PDB file of C-alpha atoms in Angstrom:
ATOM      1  CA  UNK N  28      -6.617  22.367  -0.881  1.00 45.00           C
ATOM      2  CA  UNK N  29      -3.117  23.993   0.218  1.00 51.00           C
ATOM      3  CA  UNK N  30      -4.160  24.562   3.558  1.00 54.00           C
ATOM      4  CA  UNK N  31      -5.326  20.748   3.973  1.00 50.00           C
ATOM      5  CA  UNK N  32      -1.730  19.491   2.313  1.00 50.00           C
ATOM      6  CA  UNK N  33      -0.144  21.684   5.013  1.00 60.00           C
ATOM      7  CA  UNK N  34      -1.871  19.983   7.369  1.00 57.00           C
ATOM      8  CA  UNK N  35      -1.391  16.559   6.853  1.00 56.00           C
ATOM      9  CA  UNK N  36       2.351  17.344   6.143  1.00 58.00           C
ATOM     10  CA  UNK N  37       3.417  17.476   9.173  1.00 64.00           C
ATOM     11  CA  UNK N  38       1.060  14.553  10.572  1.00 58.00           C
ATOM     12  CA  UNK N  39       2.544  12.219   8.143  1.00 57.00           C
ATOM     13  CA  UNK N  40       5.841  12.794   8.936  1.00 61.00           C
ATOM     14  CA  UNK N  41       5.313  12.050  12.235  1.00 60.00           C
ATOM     15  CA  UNK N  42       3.494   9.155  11.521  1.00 56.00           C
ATOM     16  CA  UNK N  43       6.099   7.766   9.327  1.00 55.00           C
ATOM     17  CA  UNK N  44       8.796   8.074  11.829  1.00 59.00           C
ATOM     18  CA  UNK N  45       9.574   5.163  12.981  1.00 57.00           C
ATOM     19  CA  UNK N  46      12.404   5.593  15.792  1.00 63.00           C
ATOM     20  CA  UNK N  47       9.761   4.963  18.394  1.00 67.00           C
ATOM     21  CA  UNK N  48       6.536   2.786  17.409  1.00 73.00           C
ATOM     22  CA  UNK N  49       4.029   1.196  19.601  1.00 79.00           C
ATOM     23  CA  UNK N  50       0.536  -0.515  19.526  1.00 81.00           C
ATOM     24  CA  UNK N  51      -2.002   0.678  16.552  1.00 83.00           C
ATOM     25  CA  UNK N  52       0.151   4.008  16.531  1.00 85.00           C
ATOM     26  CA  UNK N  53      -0.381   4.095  12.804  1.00 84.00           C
ATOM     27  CA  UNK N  54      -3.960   3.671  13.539  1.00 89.00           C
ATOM     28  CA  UNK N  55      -4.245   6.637  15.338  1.00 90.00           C
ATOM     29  CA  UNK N  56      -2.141   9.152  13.044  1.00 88.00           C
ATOM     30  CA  UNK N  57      -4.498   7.375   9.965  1.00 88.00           C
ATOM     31  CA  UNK N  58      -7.702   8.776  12.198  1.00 92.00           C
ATOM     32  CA  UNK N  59      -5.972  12.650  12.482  1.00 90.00           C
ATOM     33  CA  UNK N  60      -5.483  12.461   8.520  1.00 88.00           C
ATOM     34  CA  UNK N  61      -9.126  11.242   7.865  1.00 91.00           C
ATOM     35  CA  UNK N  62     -10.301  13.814  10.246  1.00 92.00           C
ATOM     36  CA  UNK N  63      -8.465  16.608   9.131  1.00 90.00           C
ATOM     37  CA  UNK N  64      -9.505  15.645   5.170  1.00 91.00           C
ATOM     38  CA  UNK N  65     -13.364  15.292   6.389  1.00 94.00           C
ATOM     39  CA  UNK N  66     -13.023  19.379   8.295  1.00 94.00           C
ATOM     40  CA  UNK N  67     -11.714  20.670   5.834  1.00 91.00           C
ATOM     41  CA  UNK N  68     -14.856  19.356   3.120  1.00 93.00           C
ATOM     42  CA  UNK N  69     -17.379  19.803   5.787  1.00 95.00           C
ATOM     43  CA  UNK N  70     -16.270  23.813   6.314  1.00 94.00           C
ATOM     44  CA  UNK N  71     -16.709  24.167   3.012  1.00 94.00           C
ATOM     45  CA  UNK N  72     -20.691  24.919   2.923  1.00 95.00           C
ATOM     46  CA  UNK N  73     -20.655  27.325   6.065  1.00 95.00           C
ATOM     47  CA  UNK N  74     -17.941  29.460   4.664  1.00 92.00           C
ATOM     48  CA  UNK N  75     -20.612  31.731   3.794  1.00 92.00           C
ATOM     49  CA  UNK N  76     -23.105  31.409   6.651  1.00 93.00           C
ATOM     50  CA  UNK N  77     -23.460  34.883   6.577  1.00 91.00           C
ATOM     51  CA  UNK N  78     -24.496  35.168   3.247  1.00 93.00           C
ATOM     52  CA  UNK N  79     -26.995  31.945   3.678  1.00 94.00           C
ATOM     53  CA  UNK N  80     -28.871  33.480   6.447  1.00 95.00           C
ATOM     54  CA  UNK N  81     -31.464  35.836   4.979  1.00 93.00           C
ATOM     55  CA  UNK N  82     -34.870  37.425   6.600  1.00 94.00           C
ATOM     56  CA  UNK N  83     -38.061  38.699   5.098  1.00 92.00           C
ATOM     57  CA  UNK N  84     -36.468  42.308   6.101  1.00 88.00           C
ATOM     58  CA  UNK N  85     -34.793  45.189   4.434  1.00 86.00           C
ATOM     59  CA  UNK N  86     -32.902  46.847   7.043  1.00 90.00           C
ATOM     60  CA  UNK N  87     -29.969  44.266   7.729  1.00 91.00           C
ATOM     61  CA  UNK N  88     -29.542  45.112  11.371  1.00 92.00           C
ATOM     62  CA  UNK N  89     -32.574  42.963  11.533  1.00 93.00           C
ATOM     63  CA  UNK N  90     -31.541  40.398  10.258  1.00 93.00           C
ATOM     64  CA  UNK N  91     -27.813  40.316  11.486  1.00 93.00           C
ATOM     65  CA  UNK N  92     -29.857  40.289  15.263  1.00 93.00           C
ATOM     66  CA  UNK N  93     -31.673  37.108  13.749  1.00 94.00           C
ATOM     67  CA  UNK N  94     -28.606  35.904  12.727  1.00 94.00           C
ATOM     68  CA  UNK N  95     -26.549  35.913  16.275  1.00 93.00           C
ATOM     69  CA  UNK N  96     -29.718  35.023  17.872  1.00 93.00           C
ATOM     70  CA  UNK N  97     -30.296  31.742  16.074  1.00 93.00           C
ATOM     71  CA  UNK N  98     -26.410  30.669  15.901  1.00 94.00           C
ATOM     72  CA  UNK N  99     -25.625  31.578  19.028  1.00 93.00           C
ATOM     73  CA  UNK N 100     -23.185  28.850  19.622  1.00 94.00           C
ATOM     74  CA  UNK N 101     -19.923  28.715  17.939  1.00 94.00           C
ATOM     75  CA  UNK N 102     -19.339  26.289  14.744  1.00 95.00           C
ATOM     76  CA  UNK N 103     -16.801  26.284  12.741  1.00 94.00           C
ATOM     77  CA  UNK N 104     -14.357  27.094  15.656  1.00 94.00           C
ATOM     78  CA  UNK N 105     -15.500  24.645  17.594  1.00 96.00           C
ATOM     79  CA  UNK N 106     -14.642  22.307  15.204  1.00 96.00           C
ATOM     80  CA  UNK N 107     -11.290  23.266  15.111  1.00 93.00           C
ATOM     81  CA  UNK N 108     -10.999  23.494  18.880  1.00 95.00           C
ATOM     82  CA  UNK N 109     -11.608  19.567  19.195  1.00 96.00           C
ATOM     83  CA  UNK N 110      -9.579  18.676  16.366  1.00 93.00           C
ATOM     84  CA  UNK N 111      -6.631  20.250  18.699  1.00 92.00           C
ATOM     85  CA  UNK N 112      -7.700  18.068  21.290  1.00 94.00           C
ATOM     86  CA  UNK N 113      -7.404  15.246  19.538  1.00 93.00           C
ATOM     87  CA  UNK N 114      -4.243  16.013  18.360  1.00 90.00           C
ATOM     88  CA  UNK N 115      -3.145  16.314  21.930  1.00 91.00           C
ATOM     89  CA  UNK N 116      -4.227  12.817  22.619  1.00 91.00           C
ATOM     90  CA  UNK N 117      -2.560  11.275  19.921  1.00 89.00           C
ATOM     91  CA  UNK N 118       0.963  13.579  20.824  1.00 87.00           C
ATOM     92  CA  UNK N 119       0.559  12.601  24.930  1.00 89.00           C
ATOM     93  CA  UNK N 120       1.492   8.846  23.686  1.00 86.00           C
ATOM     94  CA  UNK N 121       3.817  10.334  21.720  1.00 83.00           C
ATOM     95  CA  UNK N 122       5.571  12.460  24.273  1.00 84.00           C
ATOM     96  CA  UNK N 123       5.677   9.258  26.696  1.00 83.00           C
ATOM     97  CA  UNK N 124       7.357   7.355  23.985  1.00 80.00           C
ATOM     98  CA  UNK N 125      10.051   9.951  23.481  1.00 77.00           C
ATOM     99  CA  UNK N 126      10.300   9.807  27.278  1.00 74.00           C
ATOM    100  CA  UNK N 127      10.546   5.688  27.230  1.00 76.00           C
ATOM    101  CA  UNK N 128      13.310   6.101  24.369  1.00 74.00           C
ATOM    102  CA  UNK N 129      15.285   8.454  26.049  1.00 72.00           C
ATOM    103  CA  UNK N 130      15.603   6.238  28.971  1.00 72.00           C
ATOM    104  CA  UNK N 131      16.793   3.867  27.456  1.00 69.00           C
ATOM    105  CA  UNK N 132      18.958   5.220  25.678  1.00 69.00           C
ATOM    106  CA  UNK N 133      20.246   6.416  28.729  1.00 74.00           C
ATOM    107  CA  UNK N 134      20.614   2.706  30.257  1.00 68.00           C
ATOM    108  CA  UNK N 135      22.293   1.458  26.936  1.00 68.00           C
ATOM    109  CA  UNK N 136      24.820   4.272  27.277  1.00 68.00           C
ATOM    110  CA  UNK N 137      25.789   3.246  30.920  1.00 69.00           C
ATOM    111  CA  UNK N 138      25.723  -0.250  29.929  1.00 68.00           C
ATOM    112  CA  UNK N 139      27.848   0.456  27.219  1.00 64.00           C
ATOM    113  CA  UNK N 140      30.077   2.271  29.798  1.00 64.00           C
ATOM    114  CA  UNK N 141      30.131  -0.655  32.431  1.00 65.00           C
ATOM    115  CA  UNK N 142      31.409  -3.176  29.415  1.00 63.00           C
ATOM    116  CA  UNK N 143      33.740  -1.112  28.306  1.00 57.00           C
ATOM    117  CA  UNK N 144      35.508  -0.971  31.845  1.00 57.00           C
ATOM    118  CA  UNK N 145      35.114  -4.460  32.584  1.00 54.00           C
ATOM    119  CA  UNK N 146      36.803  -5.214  29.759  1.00 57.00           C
ATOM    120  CA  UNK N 147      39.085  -2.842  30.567  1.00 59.00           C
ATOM    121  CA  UNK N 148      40.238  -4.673  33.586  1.00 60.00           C
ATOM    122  CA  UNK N 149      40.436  -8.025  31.524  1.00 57.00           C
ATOM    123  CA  UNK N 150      36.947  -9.326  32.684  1.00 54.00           C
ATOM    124  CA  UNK N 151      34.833 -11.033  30.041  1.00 49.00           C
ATOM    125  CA  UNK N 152      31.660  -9.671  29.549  1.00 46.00           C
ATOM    126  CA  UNK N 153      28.329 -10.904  27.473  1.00 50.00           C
ATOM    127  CA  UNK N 154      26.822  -8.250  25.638  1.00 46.00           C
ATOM    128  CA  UNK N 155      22.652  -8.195  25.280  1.00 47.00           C
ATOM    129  CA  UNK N 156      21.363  -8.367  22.364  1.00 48.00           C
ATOM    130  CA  UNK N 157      20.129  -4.756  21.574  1.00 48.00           C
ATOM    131  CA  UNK N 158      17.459  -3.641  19.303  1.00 49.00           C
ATOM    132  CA  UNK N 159      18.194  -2.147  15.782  1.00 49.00           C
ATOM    133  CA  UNK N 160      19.809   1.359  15.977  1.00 51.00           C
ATOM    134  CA  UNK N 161      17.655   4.411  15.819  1.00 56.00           C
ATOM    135  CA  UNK N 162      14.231   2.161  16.341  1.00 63.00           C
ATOM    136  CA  UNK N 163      12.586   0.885  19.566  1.00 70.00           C
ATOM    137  CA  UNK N 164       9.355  -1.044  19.937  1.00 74.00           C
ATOM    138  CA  UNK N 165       7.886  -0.365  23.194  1.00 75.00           C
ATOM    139  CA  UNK N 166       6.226  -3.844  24.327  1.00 74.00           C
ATOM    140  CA  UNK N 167       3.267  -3.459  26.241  1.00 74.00           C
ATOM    141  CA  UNK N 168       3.687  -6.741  27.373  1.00 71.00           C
ATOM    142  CA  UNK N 169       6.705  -5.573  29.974  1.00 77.00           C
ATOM    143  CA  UNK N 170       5.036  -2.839  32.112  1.00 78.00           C
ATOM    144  CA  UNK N 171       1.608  -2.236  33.273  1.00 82.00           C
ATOM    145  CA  UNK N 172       2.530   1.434  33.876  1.00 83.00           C
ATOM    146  CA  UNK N 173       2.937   1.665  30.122  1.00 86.00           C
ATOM    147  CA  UNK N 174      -0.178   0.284  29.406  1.00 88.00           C
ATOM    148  CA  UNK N 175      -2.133   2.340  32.064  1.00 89.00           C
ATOM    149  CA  UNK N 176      -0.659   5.779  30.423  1.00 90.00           C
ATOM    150  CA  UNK N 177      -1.908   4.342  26.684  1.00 91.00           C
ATOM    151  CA  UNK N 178      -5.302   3.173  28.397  1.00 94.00           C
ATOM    152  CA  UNK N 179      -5.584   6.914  29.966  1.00 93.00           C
ATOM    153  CA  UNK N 180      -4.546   8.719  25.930  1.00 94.00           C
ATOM    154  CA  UNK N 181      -7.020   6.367  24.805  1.00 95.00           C
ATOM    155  CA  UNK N 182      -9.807   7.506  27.323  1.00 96.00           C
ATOM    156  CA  UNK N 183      -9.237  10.913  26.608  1.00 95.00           C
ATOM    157  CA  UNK N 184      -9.291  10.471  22.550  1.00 95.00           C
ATOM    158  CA  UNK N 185     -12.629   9.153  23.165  1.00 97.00           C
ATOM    159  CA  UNK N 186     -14.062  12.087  25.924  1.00 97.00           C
ATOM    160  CA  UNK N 187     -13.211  14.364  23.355  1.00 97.00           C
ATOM    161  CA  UNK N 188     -14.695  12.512  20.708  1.00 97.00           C
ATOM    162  CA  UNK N 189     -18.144  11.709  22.445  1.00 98.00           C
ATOM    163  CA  UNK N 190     -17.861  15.563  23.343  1.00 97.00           C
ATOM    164  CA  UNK N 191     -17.668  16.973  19.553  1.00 98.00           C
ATOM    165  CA  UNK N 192     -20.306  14.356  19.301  1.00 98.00           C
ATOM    166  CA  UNK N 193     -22.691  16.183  21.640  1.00 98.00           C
ATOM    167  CA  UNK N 194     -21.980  19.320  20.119  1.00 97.00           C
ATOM    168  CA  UNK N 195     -22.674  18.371  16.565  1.00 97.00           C
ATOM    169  CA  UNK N 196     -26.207  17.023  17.092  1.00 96.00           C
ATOM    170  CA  UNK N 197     -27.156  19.234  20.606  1.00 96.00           C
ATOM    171  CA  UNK N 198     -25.624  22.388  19.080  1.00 95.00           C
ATOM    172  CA  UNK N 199     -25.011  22.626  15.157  1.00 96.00           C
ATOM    173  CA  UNK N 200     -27.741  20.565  13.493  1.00 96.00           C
ATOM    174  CA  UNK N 201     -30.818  21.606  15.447  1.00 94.00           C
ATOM    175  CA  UNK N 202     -29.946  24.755  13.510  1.00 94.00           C
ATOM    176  CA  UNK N 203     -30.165  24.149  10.119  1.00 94.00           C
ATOM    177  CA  UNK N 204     -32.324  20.798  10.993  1.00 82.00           C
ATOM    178  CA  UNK N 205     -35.504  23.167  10.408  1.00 74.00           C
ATOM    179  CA  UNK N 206     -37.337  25.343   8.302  1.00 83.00           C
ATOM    180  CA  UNK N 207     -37.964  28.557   7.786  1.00 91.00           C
ATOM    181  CA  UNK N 208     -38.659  30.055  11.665  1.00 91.00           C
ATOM    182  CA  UNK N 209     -39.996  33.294  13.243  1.00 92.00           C
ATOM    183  CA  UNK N 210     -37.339  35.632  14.755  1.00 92.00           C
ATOM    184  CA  UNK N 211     -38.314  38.381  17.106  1.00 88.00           C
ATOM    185  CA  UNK N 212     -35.336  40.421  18.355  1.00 83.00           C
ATOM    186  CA  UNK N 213     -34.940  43.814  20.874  1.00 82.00           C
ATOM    187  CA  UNK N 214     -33.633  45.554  17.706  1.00 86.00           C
ATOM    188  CA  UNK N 215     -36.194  45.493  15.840  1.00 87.00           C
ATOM    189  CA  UNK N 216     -39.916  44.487  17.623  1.00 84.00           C
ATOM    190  CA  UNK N 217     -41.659  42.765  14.475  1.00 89.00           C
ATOM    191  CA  UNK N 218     -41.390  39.307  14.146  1.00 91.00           C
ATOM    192  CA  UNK N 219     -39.420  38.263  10.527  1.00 92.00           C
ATOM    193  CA  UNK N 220     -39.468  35.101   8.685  1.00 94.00           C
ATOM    194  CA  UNK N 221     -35.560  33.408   8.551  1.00 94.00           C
ATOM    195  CA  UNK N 222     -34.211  30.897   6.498  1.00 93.00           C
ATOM    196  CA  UNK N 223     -30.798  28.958   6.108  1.00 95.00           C
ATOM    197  CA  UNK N 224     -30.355  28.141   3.123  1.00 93.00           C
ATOM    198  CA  UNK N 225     -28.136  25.095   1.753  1.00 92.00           C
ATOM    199  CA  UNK N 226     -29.339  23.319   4.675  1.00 94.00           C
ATOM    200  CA  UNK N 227     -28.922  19.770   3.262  1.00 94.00           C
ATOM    201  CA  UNK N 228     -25.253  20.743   2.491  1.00 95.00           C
ATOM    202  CA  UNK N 229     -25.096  21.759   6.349  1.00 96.00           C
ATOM    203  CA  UNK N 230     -26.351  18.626   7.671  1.00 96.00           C
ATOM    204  CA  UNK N 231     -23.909  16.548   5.407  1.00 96.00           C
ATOM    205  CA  UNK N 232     -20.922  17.862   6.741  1.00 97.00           C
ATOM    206  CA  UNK N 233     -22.592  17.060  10.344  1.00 97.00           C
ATOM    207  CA  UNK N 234     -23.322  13.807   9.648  1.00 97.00           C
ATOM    208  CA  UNK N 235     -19.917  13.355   7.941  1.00 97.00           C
ATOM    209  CA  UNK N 236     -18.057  14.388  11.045  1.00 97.00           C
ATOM    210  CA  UNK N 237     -20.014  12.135  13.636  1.00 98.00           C
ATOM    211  CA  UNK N 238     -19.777   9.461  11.693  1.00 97.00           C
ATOM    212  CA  UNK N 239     -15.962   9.754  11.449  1.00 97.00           C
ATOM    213  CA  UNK N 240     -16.380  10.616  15.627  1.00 97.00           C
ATOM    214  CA  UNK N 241     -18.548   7.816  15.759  1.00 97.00           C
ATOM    215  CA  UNK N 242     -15.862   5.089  13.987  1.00 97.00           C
ATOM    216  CA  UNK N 243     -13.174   6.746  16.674  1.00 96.00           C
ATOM    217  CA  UNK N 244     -14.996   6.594  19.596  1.00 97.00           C
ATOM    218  CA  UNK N 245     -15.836   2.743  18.613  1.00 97.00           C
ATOM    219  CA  UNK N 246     -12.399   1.621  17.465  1.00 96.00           C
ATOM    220  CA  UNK N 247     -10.874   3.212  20.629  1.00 96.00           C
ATOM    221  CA  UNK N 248     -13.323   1.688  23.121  1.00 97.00           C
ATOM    222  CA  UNK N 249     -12.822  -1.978  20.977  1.00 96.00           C
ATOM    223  CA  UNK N 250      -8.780  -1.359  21.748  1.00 94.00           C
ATOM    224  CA  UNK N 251      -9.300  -0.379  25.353  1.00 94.00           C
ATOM    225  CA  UNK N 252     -11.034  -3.521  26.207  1.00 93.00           C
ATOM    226  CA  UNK N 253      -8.259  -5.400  23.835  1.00 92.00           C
ATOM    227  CA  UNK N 254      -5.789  -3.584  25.880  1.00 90.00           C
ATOM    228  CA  UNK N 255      -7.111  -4.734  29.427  1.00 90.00           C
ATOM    229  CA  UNK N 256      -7.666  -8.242  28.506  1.00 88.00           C
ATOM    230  CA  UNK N 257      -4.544  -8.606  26.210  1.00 85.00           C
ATOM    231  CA  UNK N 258      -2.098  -6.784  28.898  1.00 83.00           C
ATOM    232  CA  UNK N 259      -3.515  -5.865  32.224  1.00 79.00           C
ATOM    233  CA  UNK N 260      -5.099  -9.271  33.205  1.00 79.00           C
ATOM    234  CA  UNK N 261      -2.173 -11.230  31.897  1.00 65.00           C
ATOM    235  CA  UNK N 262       0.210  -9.052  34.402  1.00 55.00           C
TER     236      UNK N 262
END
């Protein structure tokens, strides 16, 4: 539980940081947080893979060879791996936004600058209406570059997503989506009797994390088309 409230520390603080906001951005940081809650309770029943595998053997060299022949794809880092990539399509909007702020921060200041010696020399000057300090709302509304770099974040989130997909039900359930099975290794020549055990538990946490892929993947392709028809064909 302390290494799941370190997690989300840091997410929600970034979430709730509202300097620079834009389009379903809470959205997104909500998805990381339900994500990251739903890895950490579907590790919990392949902590002890090891432990779960067992063979109709005494000499465990056996049945460690059964073991890395029958998971021989990774699991539990794999996991982890696209949960990074996630997070790095959630921060690329974010570093664009910090980019978009800065910039205009950098036009207010010379604005500012240009008033300020106008009025210097007498000259009357109107002043734009600015937004609140310390917050900016980037409207899609202005630029269609802005849009397309969302669009592309967006397209990524889902690659990623439809790729842990793939793995999940092409490389981690077929595993434990079985009975006991025959194992016949180089090590040792006899064929052995394997079994997972918990399985059920195994294919839980599966299903747990497609489903929360599967709500992504449909949310983000729902905003995309949003996003073209909202802001691209109104351009």
């Amino acid at each position: 539980m302390a290494a799941i409230v370190t997690g989300l520390i840091p997410i929600l603080r970034t979430a709730v940081d509202t300097t620079t906001t834009y389009k379903c951005r809470s959205l997104w940081f909500g998805f990381l947080c339900m994500r990251l809650v739903v890895l950490f309770v579907a590790e919990m029943p392949w902590f002890k893979l090891d432990s779960d595998f067992s063979c109709n053997t005494t000499q465990d060299m056996c049945t460690r060879s059964c073991f890395n022949q029958h998971f021989d794809k990774p699991i539990m880092v794999a996991w982890n791996f696209f949960f990074i990539l996630l997070i790095m399509s959630v921060l690329l909007m974010e570093l664009f936004a910090s980019h978009l702020r800065s910039a205009a921060q950098k036009r207010s200041s010379r604005q500012r600058k240009s008033t300020g010696e106008l009025e210097a020399q007498g000259k009357s000057v109107s002043v734009p209406e600015s937004e609140p300090p310390g917050k900016m709302v980037i409207d899609l509304h202005k630029d269609r570059g802005t849009v397309g770099f969302y669009l592309l974040s967006t397209v990524l989130r889902i690659m990623v997503e439809v790729w842990f997909v793939y793995v999940l039900l092409s490389w981690n359930l077929p595993k434990v989506d079985e009975g006991p099975f025959k194992c016949k290794s180089g090590i040792c020549p006899e064929i052995h009797i394997c079994l997972v055990r918990a399985a059920p538990e195994k294919r839980m946490s599966i299903y747990a994390l497609a489903s929360v892929s599967g709500l992504v993947i449909v949310t983000s392709v729902l905003f995309c088309l949003y996003s073209i028809f909202h802001y691209l064909c109104k351009f």
